[in-house]
PDB file of C-alpha atoms and ligand atoms in Angstrom:
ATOM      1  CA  UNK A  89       0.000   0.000   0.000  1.00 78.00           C
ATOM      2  CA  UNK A  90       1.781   3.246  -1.065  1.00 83.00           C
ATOM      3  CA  UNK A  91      -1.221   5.646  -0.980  1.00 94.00           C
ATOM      4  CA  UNK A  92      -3.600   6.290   1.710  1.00 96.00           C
ATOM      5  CA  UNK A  93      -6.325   8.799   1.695  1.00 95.00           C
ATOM      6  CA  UNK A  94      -8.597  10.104   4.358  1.00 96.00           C
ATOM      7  CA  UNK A  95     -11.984   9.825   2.683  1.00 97.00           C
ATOM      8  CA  UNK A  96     -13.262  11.240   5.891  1.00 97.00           C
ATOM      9  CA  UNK A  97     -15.513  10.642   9.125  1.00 97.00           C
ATOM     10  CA  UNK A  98     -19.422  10.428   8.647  1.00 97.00           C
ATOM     11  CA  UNK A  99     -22.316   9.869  10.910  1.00 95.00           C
ATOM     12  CA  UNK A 100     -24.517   7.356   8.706  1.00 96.00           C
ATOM     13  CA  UNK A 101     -24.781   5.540   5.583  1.00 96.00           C
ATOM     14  CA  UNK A 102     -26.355   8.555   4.061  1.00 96.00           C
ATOM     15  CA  UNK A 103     -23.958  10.503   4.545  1.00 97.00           C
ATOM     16  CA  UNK A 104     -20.958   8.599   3.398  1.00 97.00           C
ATOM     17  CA  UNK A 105     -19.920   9.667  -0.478  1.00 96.00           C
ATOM     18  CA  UNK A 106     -20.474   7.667  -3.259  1.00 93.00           C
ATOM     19  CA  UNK A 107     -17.634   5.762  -4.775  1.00 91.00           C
ATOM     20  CA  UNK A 108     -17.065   3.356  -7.732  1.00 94.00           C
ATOM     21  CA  UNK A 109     -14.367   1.747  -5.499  1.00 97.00           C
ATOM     22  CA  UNK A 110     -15.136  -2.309  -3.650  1.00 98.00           C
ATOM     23  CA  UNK A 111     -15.191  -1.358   0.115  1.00 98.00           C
ATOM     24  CA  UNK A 112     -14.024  -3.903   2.769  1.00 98.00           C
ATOM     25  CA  UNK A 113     -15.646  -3.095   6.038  1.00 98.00           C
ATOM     26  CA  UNK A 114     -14.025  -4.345   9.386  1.00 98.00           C
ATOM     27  CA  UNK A 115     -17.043  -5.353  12.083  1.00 98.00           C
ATOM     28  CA  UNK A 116     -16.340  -6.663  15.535  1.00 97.00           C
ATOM     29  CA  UNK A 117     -17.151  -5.816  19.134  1.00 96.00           C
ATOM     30  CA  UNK A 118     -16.021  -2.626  20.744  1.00 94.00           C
ATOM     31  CA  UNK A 119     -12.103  -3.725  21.733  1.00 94.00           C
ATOM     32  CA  UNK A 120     -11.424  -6.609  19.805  1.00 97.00           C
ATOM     33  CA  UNK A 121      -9.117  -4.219  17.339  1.00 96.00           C
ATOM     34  CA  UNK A 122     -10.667  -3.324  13.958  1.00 95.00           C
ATOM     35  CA  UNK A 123      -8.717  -0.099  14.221  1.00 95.00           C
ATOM     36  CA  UNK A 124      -5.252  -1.404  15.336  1.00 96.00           C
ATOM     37  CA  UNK A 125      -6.084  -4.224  12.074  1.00 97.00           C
ATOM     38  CA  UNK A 126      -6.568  -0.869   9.967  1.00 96.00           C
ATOM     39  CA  UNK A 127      -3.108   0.489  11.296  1.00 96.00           C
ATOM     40  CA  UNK A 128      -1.327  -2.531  11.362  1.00 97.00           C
ATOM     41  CA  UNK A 129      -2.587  -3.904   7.521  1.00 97.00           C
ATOM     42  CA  UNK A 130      -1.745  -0.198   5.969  1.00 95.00           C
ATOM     43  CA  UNK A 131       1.552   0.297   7.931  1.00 95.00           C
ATOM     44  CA  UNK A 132       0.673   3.577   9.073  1.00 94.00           C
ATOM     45  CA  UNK A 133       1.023   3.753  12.615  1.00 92.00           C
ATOM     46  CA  UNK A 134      -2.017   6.142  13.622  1.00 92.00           C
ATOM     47  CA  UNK A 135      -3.968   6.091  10.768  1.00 92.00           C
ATOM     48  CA  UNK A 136      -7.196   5.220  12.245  1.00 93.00           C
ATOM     49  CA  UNK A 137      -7.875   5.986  16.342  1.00 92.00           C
ATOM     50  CA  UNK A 138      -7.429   2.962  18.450  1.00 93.00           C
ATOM     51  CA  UNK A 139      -7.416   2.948  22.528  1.00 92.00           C
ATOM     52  CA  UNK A 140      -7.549   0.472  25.660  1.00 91.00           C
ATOM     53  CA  UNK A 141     -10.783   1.981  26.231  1.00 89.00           C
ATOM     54  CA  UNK A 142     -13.828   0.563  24.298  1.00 88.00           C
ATOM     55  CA  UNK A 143     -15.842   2.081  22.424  1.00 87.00           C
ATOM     56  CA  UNK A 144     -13.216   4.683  20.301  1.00 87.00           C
ATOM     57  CA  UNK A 145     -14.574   4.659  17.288  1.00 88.00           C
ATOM     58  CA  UNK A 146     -17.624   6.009  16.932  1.00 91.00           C
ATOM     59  CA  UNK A 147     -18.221   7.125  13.154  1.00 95.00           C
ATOM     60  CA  UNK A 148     -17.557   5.570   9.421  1.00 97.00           C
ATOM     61  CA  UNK A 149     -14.237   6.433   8.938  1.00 96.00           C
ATOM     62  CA  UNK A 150     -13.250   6.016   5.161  1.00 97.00           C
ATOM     63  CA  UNK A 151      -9.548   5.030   3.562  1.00 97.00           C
ATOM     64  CA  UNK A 152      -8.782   4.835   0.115  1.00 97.00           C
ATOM     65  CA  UNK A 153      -6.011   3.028  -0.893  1.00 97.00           C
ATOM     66  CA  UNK A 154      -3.859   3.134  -4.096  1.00 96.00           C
ATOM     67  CA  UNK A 155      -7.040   4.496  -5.717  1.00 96.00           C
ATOM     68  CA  UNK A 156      -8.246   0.391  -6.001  1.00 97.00           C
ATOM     69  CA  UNK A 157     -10.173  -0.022  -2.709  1.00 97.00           C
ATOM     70  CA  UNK A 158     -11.661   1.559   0.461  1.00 98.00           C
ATOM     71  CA  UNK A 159     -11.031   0.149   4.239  1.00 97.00           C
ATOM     72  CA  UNK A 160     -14.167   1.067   5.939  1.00 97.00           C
ATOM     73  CA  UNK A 161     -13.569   1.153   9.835  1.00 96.00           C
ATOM     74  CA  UNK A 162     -16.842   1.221  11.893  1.00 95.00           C
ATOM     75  CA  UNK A 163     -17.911   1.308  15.715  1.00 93.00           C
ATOM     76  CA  UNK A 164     -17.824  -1.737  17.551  1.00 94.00           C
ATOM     77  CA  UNK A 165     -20.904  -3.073  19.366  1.00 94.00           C
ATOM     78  CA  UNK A 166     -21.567  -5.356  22.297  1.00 88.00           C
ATOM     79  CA  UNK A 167     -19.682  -2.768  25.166  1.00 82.00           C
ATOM     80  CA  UNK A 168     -22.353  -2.672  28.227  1.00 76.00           C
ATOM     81  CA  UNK A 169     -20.795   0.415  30.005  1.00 79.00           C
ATOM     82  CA  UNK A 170     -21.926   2.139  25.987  1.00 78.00           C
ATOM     83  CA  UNK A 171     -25.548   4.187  26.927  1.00 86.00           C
ATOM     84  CA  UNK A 172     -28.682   2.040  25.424  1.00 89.00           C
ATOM     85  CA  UNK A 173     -29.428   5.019  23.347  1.00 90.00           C
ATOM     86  CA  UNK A 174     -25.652   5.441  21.985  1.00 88.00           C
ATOM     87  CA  UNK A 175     -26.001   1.405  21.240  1.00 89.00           C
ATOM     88  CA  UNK A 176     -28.619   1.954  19.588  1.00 92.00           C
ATOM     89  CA  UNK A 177     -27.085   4.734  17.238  1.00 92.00           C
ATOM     90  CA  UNK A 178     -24.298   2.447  16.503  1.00 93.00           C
ATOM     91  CA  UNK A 179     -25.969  -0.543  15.616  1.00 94.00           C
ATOM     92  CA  UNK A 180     -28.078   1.649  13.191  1.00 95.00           C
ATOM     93  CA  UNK A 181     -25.437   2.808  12.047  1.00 96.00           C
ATOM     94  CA  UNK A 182     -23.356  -0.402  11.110  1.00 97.00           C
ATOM     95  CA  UNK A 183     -26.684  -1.828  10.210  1.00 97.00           C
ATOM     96  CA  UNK A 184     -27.676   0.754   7.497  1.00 97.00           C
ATOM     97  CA  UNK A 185     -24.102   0.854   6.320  1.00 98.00           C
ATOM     98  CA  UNK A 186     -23.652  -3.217   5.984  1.00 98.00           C
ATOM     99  CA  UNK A 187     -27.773  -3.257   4.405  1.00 97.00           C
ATOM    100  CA  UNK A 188     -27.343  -0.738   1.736  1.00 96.00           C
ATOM    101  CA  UNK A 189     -23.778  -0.033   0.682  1.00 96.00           C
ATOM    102  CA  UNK A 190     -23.441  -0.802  -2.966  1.00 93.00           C
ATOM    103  CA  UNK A 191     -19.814  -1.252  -3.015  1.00 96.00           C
ATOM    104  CA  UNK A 192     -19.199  -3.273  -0.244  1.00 98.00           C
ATOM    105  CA  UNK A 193     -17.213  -6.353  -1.144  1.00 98.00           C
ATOM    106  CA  UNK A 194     -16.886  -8.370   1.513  1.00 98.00           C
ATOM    107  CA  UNK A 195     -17.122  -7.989   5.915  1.00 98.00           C
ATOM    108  CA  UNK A 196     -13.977  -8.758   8.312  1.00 98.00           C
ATOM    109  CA  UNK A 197     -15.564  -9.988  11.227  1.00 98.00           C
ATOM    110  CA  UNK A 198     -13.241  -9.861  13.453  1.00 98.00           C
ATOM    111  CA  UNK A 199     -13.216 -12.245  17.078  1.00 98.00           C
ATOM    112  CA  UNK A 200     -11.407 -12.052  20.034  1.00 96.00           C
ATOM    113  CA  UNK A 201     -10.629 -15.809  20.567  1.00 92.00           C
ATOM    114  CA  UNK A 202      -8.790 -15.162  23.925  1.00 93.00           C
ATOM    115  CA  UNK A 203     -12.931 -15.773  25.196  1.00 93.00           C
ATOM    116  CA  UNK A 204     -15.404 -18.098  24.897  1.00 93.00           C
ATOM    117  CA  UNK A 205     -17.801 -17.409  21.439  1.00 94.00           C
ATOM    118  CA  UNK A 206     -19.578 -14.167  22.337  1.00 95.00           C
ATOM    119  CA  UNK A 207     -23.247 -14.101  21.605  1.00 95.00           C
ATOM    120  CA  UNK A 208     -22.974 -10.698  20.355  1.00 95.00           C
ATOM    121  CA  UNK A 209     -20.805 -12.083  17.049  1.00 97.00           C
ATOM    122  CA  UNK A 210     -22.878 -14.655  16.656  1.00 96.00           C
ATOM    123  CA  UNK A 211     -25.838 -12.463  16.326  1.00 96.00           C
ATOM    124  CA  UNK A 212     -23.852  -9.901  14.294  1.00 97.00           C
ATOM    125  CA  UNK A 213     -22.774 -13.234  11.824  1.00 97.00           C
ATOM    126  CA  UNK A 214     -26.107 -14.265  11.625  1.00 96.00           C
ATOM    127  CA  UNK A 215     -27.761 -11.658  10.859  1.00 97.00           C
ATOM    128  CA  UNK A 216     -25.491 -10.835   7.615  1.00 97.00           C
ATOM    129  CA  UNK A 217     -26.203 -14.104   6.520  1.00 95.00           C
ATOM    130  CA  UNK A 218     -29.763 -13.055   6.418  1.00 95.00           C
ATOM    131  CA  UNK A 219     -28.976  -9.712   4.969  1.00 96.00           C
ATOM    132  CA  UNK A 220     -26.440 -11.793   2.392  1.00 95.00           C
ATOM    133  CA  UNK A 221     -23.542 -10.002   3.693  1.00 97.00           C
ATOM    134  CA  UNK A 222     -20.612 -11.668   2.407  1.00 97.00           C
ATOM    135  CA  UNK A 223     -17.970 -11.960   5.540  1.00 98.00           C
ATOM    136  CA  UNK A 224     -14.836 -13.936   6.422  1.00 98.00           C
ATOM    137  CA  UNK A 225     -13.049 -14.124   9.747  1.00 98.00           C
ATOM    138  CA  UNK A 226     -10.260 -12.530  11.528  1.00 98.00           C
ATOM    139  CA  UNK A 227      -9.250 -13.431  14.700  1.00 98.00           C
ATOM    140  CA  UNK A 228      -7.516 -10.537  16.514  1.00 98.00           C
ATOM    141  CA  UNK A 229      -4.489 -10.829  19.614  1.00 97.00           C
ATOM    142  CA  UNK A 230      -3.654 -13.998  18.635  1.00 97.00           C
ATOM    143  CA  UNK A 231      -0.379 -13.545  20.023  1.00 97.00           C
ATOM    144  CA  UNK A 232      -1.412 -13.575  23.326  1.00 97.00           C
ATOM    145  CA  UNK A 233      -2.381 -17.249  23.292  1.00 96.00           C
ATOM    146  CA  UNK A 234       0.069 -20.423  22.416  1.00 95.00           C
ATOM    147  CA  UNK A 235      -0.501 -21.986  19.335  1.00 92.00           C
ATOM    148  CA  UNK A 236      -2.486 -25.086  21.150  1.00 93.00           C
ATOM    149  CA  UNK A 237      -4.687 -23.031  22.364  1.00 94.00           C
ATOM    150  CA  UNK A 238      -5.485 -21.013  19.264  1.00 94.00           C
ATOM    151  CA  UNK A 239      -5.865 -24.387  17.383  1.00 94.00           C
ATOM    152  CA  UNK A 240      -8.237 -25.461  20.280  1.00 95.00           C
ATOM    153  CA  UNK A 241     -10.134 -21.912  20.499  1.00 95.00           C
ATOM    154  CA  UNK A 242     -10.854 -22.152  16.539  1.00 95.00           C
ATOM    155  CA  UNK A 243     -12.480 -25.394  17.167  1.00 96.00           C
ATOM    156  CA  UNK A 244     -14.511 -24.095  19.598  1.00 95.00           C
ATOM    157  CA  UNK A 245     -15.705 -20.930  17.498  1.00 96.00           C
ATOM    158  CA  UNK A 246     -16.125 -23.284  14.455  1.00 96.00           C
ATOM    159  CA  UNK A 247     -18.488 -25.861  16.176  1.00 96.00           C
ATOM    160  CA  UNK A 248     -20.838 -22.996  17.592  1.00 96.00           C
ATOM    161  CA  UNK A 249     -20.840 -21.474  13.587  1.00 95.00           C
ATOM    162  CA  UNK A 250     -21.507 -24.534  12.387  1.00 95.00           C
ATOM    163  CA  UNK A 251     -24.558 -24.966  15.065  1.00 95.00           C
ATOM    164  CA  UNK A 252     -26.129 -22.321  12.892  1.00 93.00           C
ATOM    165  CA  UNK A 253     -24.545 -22.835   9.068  1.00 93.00           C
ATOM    166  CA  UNK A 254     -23.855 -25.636   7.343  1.00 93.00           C
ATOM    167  CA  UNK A 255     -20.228 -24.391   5.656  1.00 92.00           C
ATOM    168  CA  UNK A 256     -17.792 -21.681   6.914  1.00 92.00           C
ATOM    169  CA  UNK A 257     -16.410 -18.617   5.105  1.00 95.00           C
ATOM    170  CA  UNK A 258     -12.261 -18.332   5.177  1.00 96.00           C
ATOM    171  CA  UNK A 259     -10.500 -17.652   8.689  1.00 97.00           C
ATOM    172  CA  UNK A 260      -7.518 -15.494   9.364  1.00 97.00           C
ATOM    173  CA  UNK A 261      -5.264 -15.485  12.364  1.00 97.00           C
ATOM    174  CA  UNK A 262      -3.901 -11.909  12.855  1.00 98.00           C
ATOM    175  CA  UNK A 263      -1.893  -9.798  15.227  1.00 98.00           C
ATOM    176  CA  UNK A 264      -1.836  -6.458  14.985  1.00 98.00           C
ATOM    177  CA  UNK A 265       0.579  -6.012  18.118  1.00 98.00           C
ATOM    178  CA  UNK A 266       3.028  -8.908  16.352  1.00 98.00           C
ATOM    179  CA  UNK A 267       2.519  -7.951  12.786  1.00 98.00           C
ATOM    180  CA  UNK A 268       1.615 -11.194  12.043  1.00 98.00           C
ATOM    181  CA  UNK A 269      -0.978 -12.517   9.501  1.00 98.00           C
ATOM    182  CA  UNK A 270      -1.465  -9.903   7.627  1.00 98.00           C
ATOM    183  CA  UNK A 271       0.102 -11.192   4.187  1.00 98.00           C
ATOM    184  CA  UNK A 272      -2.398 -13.861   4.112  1.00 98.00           C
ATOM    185  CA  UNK A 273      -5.460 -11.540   4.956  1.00 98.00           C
ATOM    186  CA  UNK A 274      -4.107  -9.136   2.334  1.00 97.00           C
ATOM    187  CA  UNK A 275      -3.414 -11.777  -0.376  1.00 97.00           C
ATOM    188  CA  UNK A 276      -7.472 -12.817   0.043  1.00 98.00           C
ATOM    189  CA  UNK A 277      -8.656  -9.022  -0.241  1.00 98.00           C
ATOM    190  CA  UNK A 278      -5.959  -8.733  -3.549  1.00 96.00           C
ATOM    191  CA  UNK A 279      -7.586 -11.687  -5.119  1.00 97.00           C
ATOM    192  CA  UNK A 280     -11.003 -10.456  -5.057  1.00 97.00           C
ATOM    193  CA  UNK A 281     -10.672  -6.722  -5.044  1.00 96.00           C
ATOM    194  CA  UNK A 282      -9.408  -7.967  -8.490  1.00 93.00           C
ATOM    195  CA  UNK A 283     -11.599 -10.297  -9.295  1.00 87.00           C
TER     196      UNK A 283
HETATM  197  P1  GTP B 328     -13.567   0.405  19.080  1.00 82.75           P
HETATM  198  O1  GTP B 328     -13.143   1.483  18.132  1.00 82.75           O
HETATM  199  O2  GTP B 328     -13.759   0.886  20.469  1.00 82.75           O
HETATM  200  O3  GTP B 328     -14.738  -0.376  18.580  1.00 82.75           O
HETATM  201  O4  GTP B 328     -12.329  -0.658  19.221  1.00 82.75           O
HETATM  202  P2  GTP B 328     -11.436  -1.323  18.083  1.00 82.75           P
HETATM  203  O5  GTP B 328     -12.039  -2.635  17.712  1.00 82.75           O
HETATM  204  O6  GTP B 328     -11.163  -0.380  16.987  1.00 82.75           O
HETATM  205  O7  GTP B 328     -10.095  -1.663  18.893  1.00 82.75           O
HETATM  206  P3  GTP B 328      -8.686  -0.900  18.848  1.00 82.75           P
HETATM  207  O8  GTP B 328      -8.000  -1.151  17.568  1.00 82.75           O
HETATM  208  O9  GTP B 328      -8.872   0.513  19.296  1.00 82.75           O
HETATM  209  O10 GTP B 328      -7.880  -1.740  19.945  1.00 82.75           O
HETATM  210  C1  GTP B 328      -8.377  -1.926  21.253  1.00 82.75           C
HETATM  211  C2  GTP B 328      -7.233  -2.338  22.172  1.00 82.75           C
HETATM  212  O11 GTP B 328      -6.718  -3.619  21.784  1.00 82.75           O
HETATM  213  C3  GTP B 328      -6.045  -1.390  22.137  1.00 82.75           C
HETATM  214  O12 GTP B 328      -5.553  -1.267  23.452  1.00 82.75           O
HETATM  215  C4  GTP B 328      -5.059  -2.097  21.252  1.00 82.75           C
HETATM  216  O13 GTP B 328      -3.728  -1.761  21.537  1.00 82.75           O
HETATM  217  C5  GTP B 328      -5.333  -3.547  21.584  1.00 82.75           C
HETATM  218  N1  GTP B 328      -4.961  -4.453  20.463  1.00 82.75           N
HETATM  219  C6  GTP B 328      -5.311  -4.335  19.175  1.00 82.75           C
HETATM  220  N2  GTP B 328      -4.768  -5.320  18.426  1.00 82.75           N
HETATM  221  C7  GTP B 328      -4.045  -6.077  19.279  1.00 82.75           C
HETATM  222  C8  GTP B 328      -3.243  -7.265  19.137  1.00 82.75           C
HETATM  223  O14 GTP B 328      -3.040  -7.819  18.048  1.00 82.75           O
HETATM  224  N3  GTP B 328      -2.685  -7.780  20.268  1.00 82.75           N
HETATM  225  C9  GTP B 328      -2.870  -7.198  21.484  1.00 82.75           C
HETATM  226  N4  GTP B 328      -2.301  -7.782  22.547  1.00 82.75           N
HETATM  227  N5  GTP B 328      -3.606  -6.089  21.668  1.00 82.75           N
HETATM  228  C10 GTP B 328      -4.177  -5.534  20.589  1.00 82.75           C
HETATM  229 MG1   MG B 329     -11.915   1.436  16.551  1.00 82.75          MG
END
């Protein structure tokens, strides 16, 4: 990625311009580090906002890159100390966006794997399959567990998926704080940003 541009920050679908560009939208609960993914994927340190405190991102914040394709980064959801009426806002927000955005290409979903499935991204998953959202999976921090675990955790998340569908869309194991997994995420999003 040699060029990154600020599309800007906006407050609903509505508002977001129109482009002729595929957008790739990173989802997850507040925390589990869509920003950080953002920072870490594009190699620019501070690109998007990240912090230790949930809930940090709280508009659609657009990045073009190389004039080929836009990284969407969007408020989490699923962060209890969040007001019901600011929850609410959000999940409009990355509701409207996911339901009506023509370009979107495809949804990283990202999971925390360091807990147990959430119920949160399970309702978040299932409810683009019913909107036919197409998504794949990036698990976030996986430094911070040893590689038995991981292999152990992905089990886990894949059995409750496959509880409610009967194939699963392509996993990624990332860290943002290692800098690993990123080639293979970014080799998936080159192949059909091009295709
Ligand atoms: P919201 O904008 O609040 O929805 O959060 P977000 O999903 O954008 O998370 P963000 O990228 O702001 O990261 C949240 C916290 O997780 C920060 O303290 C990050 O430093 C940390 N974090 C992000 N990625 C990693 C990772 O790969 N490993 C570890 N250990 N921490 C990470
Ligand atoms: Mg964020």
């Amino acid at each position: 990625m040699k060029n990154i541009r600020f599309l800007g920050s906006f407050p609903s679908e509505n508002a977001c311009p129109a482009t002729n560009l595929p957008e790739v939208a990173f989802v997850g609960r507040s925390n589990v580090g869509k920003s950080s993914l953002i920072n870490y994927l594009t190699g620019r340190k501070n690109l998007a906002k990240t912090s230790g405190t949930p809930g940090k991102t709280q508009m659609i914040n657009m990045f073009e890159v190389d004039n080929t394709w836009i990284l969407v980064d969007l408020p989490g959801y699923g962060y209890a100390r969040t007001s019901k009426k600011a929850r609410e806002r959000f999940e409009k927000m990355i509701n409207d966006y996911l339901r009506n955005r023509q370009n979107l290409l495809v949804v990283l979903q990202l999971i925390d794997l360091r807990i147990p499935p959430q119920e949160s991204d399970i309702e978040r998953i299932n409810w683009m399959g019913e909107h036919a959202v197409p998504f794949c999976i990036v698990f976030t921090k996986t430094e911070k567990i040893t590689p038995d675990h991981l292999e152990k955790r992905v089990g886990v998340f894949r059995d409750t998926m496959l509880e409610y569908w009967s194939s699963l869309p392509p996993t990624f194991a990332t860290s943002s704080t290692a800098k690993t997994g990123g080639e293979n995420l970014l080799a998936y999003l080159e192949e059909i940003i091009n295709n």
